[in-house]
PDB file of C-alpha atoms and ligand atoms in Angstrom:
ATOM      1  CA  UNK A  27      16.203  -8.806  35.778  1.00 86.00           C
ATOM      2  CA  UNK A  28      14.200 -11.926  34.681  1.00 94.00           C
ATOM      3  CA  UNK A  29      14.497 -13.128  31.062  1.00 97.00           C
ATOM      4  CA  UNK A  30      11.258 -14.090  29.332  1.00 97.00           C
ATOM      5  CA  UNK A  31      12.517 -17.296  29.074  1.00 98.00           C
ATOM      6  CA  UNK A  32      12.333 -17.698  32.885  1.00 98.00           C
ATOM      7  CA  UNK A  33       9.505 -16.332  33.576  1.00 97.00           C
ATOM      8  CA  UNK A  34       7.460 -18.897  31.210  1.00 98.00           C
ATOM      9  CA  UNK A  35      10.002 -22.225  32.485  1.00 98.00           C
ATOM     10  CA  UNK A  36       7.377 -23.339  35.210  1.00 97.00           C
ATOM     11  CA  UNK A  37       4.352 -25.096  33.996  1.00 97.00           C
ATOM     12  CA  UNK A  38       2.097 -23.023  34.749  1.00 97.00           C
ATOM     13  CA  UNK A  39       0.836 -20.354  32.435  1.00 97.00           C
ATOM     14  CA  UNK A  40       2.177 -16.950  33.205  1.00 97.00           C
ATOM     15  CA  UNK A  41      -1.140 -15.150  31.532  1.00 97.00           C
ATOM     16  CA  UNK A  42      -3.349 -18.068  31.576  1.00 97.00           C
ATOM     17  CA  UNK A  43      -5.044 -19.975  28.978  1.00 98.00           C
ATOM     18  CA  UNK A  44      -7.863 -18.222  27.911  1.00 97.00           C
ATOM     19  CA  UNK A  45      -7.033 -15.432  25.302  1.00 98.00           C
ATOM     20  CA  UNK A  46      -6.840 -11.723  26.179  1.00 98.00           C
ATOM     21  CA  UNK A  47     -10.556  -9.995  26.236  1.00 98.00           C
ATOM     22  CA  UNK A  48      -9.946  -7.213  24.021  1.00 98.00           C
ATOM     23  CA  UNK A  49      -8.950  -9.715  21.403  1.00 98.00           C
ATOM     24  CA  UNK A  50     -12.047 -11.960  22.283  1.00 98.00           C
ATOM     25  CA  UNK A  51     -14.200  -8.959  21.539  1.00 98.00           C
ATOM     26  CA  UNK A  52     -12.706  -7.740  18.501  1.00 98.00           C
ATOM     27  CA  UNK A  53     -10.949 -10.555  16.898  1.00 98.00           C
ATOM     28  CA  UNK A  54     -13.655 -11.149  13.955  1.00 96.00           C
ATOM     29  CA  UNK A  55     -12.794  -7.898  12.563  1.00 98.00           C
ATOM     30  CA  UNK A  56      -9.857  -9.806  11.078  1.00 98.00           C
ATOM     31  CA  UNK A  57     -10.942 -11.153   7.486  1.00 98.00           C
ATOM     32  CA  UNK A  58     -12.210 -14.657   8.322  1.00 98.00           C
ATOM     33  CA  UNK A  59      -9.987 -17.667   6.980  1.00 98.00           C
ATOM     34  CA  UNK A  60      -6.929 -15.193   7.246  1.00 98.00           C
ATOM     35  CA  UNK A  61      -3.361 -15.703   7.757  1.00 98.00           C
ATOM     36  CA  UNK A  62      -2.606 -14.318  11.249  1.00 98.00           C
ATOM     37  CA  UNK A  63       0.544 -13.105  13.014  1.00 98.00           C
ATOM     38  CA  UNK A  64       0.825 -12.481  16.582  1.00 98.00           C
ATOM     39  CA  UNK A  65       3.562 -10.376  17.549  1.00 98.00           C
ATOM     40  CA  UNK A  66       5.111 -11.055  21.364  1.00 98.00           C
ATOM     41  CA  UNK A  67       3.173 -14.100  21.646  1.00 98.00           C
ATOM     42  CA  UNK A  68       4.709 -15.407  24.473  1.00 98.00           C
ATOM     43  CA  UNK A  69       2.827 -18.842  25.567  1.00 98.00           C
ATOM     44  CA  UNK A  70       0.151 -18.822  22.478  1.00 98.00           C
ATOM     45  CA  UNK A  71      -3.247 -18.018  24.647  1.00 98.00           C
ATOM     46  CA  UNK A  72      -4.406 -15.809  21.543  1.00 98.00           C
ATOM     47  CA  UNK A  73      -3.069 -17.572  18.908  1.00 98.00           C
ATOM     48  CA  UNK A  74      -4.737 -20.760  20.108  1.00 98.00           C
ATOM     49  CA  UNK A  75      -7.778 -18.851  20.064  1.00 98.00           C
ATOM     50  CA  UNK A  76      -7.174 -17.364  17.007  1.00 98.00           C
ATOM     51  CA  UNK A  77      -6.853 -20.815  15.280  1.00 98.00           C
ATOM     52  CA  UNK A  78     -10.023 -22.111  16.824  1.00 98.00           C
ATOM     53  CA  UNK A  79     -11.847 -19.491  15.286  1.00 98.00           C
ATOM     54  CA  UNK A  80     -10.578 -20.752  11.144  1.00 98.00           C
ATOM     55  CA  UNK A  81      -7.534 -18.673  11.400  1.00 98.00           C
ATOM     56  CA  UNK A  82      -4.222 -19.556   9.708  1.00 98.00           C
ATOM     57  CA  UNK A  83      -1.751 -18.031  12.793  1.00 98.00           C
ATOM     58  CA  UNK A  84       2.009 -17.077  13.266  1.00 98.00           C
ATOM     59  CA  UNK A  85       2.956 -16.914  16.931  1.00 98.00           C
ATOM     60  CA  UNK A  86       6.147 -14.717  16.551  1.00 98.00           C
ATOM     61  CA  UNK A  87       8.348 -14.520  20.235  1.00 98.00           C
ATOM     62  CA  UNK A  88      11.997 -13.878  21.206  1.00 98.00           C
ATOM     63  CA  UNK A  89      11.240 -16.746  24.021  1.00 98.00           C
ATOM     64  CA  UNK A  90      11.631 -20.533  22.745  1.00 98.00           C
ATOM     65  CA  UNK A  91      10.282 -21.051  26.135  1.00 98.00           C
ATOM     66  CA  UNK A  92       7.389 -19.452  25.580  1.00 98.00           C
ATOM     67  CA  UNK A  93       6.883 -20.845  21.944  1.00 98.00           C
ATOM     68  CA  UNK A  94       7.386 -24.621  23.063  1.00 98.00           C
ATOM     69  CA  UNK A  95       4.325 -23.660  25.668  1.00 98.00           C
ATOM     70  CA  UNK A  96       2.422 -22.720  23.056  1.00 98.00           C
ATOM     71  CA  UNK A  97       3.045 -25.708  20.972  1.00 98.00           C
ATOM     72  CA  UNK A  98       1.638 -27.604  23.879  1.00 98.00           C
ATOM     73  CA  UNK A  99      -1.332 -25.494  24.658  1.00 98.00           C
ATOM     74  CA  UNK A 100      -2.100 -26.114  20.480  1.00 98.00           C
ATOM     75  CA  UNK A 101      -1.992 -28.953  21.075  1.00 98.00           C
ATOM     76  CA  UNK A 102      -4.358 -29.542  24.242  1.00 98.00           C
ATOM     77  CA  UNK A 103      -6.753 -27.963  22.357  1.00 98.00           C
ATOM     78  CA  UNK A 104      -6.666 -29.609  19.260  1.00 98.00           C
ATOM     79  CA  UNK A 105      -5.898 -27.024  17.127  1.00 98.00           C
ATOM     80  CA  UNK A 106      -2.584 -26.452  15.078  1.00 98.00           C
ATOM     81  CA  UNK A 107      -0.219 -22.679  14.896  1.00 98.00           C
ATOM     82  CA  UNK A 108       3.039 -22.155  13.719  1.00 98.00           C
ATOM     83  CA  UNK A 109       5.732 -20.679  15.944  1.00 98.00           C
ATOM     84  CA  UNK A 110       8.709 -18.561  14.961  1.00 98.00           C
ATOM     85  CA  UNK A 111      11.143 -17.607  17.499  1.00 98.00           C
ATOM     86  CA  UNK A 112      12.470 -13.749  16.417  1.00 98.00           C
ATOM     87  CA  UNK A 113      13.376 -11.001  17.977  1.00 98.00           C
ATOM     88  CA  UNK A 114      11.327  -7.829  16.665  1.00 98.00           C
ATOM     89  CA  UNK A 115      14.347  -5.565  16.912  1.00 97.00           C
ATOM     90  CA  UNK A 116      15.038  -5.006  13.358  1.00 91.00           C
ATOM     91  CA  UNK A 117      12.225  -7.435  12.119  1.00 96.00           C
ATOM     92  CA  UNK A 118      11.020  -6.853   8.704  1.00 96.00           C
ATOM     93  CA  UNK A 119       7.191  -8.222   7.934  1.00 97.00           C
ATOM     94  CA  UNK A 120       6.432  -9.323   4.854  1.00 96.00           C
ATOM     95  CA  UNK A 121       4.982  -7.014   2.464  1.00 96.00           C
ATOM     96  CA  UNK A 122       1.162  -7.353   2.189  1.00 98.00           C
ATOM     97  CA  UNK A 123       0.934 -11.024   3.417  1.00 98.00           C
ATOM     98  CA  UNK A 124      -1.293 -10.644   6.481  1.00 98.00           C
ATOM     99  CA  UNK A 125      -4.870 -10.562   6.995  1.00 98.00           C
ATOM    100  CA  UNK A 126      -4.472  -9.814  10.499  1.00 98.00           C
ATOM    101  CA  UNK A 127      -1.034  -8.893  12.847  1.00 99.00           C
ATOM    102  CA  UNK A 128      -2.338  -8.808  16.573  1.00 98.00           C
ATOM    103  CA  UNK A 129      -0.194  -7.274  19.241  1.00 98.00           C
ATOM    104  CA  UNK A 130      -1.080  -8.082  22.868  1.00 98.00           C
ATOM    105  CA  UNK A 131       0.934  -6.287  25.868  1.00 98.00           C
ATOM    106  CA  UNK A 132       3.798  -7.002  23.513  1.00 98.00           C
ATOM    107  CA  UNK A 133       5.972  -3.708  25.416  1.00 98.00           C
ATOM    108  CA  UNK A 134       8.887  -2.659  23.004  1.00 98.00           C
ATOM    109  CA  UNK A 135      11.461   0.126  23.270  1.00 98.00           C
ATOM    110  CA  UNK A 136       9.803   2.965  21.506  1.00 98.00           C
ATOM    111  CA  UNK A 137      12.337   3.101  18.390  1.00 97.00           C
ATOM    112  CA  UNK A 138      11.735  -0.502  17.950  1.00 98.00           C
ATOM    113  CA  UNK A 139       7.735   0.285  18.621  1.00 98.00           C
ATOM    114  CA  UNK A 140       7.669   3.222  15.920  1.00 97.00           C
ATOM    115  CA  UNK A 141       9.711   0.788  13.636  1.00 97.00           C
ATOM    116  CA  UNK A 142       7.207  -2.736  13.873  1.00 98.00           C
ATOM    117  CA  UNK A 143       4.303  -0.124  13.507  1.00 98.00           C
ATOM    118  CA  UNK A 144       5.564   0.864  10.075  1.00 97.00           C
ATOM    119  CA  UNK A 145       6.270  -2.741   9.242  1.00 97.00           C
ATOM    120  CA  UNK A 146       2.973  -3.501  10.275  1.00 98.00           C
ATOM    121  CA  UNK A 147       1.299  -0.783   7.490  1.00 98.00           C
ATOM    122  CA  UNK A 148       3.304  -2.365   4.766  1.00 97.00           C
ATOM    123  CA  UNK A 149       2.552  -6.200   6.313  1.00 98.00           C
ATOM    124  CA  UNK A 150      -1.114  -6.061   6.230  1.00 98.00           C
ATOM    125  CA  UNK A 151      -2.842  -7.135   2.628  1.00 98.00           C
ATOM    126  CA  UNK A 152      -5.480  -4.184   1.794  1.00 98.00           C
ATOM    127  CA  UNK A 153      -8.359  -4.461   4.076  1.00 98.00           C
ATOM    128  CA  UNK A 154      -6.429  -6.981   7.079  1.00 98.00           C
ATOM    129  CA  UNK A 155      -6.865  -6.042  10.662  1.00 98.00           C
ATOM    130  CA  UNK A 156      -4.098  -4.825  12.761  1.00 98.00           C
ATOM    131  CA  UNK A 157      -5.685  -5.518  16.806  1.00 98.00           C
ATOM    132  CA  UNK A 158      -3.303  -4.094  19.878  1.00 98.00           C
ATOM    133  CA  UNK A 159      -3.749  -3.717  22.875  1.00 98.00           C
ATOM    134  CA  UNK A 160      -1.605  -2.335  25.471  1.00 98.00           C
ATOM    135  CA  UNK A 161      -0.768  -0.571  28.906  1.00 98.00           C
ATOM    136  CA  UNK A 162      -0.144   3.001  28.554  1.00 98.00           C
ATOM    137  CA  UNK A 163       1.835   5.614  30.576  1.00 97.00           C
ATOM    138  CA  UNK A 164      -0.898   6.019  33.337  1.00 96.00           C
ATOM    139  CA  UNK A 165      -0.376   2.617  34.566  1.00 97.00           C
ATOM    140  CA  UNK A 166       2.447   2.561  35.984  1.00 96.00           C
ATOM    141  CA  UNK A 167       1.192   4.183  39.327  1.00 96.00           C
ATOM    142  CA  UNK A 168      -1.175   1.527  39.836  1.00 96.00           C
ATOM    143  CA  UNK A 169       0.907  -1.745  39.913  1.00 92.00           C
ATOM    144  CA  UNK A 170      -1.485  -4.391  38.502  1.00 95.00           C
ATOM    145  CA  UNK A 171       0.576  -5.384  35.803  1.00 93.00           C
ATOM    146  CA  UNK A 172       2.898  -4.641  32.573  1.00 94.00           C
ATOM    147  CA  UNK A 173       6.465  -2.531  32.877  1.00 95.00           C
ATOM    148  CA  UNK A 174       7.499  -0.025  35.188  1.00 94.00           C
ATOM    149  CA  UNK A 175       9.848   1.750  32.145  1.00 97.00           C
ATOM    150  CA  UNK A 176       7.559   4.626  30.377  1.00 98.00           C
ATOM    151  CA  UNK A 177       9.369   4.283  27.162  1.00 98.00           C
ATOM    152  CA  UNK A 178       7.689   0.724  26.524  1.00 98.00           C
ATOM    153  CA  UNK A 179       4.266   2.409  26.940  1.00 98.00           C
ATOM    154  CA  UNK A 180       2.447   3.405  23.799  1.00 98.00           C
ATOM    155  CA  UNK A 181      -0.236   6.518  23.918  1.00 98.00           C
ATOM    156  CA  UNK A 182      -2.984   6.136  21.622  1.00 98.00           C
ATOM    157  CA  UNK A 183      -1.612   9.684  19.917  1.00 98.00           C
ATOM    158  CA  UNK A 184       1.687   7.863  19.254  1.00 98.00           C
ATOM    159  CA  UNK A 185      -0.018   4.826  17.903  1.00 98.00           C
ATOM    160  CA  UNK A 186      -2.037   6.721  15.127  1.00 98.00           C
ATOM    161  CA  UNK A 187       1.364   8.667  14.064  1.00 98.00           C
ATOM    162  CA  UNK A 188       3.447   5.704  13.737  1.00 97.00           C
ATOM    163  CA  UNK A 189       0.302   3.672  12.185  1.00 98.00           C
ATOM    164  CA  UNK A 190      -0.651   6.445   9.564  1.00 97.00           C
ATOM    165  CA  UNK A 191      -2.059   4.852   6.482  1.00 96.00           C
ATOM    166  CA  UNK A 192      -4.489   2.999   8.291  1.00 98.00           C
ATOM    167  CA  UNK A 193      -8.277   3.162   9.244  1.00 98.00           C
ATOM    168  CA  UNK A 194      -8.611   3.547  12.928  1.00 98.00           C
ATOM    169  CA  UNK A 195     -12.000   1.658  13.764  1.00 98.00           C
ATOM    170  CA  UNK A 196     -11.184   1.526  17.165  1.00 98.00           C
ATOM    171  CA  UNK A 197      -8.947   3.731  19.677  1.00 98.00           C
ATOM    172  CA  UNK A 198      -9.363   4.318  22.898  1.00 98.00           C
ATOM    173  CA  UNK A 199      -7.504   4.889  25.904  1.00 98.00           C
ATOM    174  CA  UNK A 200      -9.500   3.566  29.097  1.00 98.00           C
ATOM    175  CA  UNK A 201      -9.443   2.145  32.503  1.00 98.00           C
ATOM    176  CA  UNK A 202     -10.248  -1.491  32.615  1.00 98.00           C
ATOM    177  CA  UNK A 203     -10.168  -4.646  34.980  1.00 97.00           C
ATOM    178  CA  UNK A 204      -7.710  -7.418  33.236  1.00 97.00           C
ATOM    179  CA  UNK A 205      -6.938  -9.839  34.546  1.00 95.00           C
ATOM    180  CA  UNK A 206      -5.050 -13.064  33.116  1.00 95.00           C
ATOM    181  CA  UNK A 207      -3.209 -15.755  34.929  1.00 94.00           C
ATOM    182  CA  UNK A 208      -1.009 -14.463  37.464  1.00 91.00           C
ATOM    183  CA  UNK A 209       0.824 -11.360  35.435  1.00 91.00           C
ATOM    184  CA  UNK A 210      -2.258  -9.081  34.768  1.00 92.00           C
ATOM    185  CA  UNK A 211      -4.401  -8.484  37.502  1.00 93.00           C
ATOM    186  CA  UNK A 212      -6.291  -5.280  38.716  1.00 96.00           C
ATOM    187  CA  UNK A 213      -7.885  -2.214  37.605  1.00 96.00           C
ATOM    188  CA  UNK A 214      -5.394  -0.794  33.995  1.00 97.00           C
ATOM    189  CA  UNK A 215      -5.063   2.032  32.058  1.00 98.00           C
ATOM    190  CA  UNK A 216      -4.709   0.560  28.929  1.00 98.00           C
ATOM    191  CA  UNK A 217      -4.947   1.500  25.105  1.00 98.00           C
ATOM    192  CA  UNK A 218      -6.863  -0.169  22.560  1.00 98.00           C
ATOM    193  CA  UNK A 219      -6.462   0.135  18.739  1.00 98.00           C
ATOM    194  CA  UNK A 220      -8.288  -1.846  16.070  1.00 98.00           C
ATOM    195  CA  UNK A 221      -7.068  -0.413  12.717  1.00 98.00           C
ATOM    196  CA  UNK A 222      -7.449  -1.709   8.633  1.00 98.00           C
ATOM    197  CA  UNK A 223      -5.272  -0.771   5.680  1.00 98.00           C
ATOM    198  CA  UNK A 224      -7.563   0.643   2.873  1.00 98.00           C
ATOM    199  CA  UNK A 225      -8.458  -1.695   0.079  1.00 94.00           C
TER     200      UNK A 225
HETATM  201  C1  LIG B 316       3.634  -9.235  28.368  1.00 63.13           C
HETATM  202  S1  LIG B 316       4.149 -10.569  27.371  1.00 63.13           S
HETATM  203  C2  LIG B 316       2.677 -10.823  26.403  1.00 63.13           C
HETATM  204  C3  LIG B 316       2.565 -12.213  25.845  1.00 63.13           C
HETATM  205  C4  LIG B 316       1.305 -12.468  25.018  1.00 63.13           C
HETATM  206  N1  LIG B 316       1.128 -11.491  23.962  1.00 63.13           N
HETATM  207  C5  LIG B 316       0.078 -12.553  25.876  1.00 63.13           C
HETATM  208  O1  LIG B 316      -0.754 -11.634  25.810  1.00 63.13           O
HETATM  209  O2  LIG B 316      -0.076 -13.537  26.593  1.00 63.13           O
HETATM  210  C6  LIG B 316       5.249  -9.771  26.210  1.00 63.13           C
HETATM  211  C7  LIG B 316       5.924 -10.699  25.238  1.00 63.13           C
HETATM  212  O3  LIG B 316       6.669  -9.928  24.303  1.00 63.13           O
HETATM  213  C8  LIG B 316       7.853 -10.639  23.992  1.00 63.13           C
HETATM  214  N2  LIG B 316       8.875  -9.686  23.515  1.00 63.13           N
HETATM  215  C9  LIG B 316       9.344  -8.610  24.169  1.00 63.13           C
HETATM  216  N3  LIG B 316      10.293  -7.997  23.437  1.00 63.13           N
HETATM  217  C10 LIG B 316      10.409  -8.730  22.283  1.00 63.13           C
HETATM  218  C11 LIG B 316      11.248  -8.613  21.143  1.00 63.13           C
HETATM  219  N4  LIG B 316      12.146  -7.624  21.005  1.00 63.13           N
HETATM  220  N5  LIG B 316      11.110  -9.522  20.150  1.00 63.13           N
HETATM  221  C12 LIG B 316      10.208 -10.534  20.267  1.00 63.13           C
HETATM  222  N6  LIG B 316       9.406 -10.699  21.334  1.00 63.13           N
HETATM  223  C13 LIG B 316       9.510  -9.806  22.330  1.00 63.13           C
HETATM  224  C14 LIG B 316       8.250 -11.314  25.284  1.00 63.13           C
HETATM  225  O4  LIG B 316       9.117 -12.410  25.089  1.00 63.13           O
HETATM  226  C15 LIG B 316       6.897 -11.679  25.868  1.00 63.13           C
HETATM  227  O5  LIG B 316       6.537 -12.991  25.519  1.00 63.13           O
END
């Protein structure tokens, strides 16, 4: 199977360069000026975007490949990020030191899922954002994108177990067009969460 790694080596942008659309729509519901992290970053599309909106951003990927891409797309567009290469298996967040954490078709084993959603409670300050979006079981049947293994596919039922303690302000599960560079493209069944700790 490819690696991550391989898949971003050419030059070209596996996703694109324009940041995902859900994020586009949603992204000022993140306290403005905030610190950011983006989980599963991959080549930095939405944390570019992110920091050309004010915001302070973490682009957090297993890939170096990915990361280095990122640097470069920063730096095409004159903005700056940081990059940490991690792999979320295990990962702790800091306690309460994010305005927003912003997961983007970032597909984890289930366990590992459950486990970064209770880090993510804990991570965000009182009132930051937490923004995901992601395919869900229902897409795998129509073969426009994202993994063929169920187990990496969140429900939005799952999501507001293993995110309890938050304010869901958005959740949806819905059929949608995406697409984004060469990886994404066709009609998805994806779910959408946009959720805030209480202050
Ligand atoms: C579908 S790509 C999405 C990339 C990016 N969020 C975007 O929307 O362009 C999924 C990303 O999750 C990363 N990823 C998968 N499992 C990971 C893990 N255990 N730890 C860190 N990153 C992981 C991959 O390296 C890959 O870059």
């Amino acid at each position: 199977m490819i690696t991550w790694d391989e898949r971003y080596a050419p030059a070209a942008y596996f996703y694109g360069t324009e940041p995902n659309d859900f994020l586009r729509e949603q992204a000022t519901a993140i306290p403005s000026g905030g610190t950011v992290v983006c989980l599963g970053e991959g080549e930095g599309r939405n944390a570019v975007y992110l920091a050309g909106l004010g915001y302070d951003v973490l682009a957090l990927d297993q890939s170096a490949v990915g990361l280095e891409k990122a640097g470069r797309l920063a730096a095409a567009k004159g903005v700056q990020i940081q990059s940490l290469v991690a792999n979320l298996d295990g990962y702790r967040l800091d306690a309460a030191r994010w305005d927003g954490i912003v997961s983007i078709w970032c597909h984890l084993p289930s366990a590992i899922r459950s486990s970064i959603h209770r880090q993510v409670v804990l991570g965000l300050k009182p009132g930051g954002v937490f923004l995901l979006e992601a395919y869900t079981p229902r897409q795998i049947p129509n073969g426009t994108g994202g993994p063929k293994d169920v187990d990496l596919l969140p429900t939005l039922a799952e999501l507001r177990r293993d995110l309890a303690g938050l304010e869901v302000l958005v959740g949806t599960e819905i059929d949608r067009v995406v697409q984004e560079g060469t990886g994404h493209n066709g009609l998805s069944a994806v779910v959408q969460m946009v959720a805030r700790r209480p202050t």
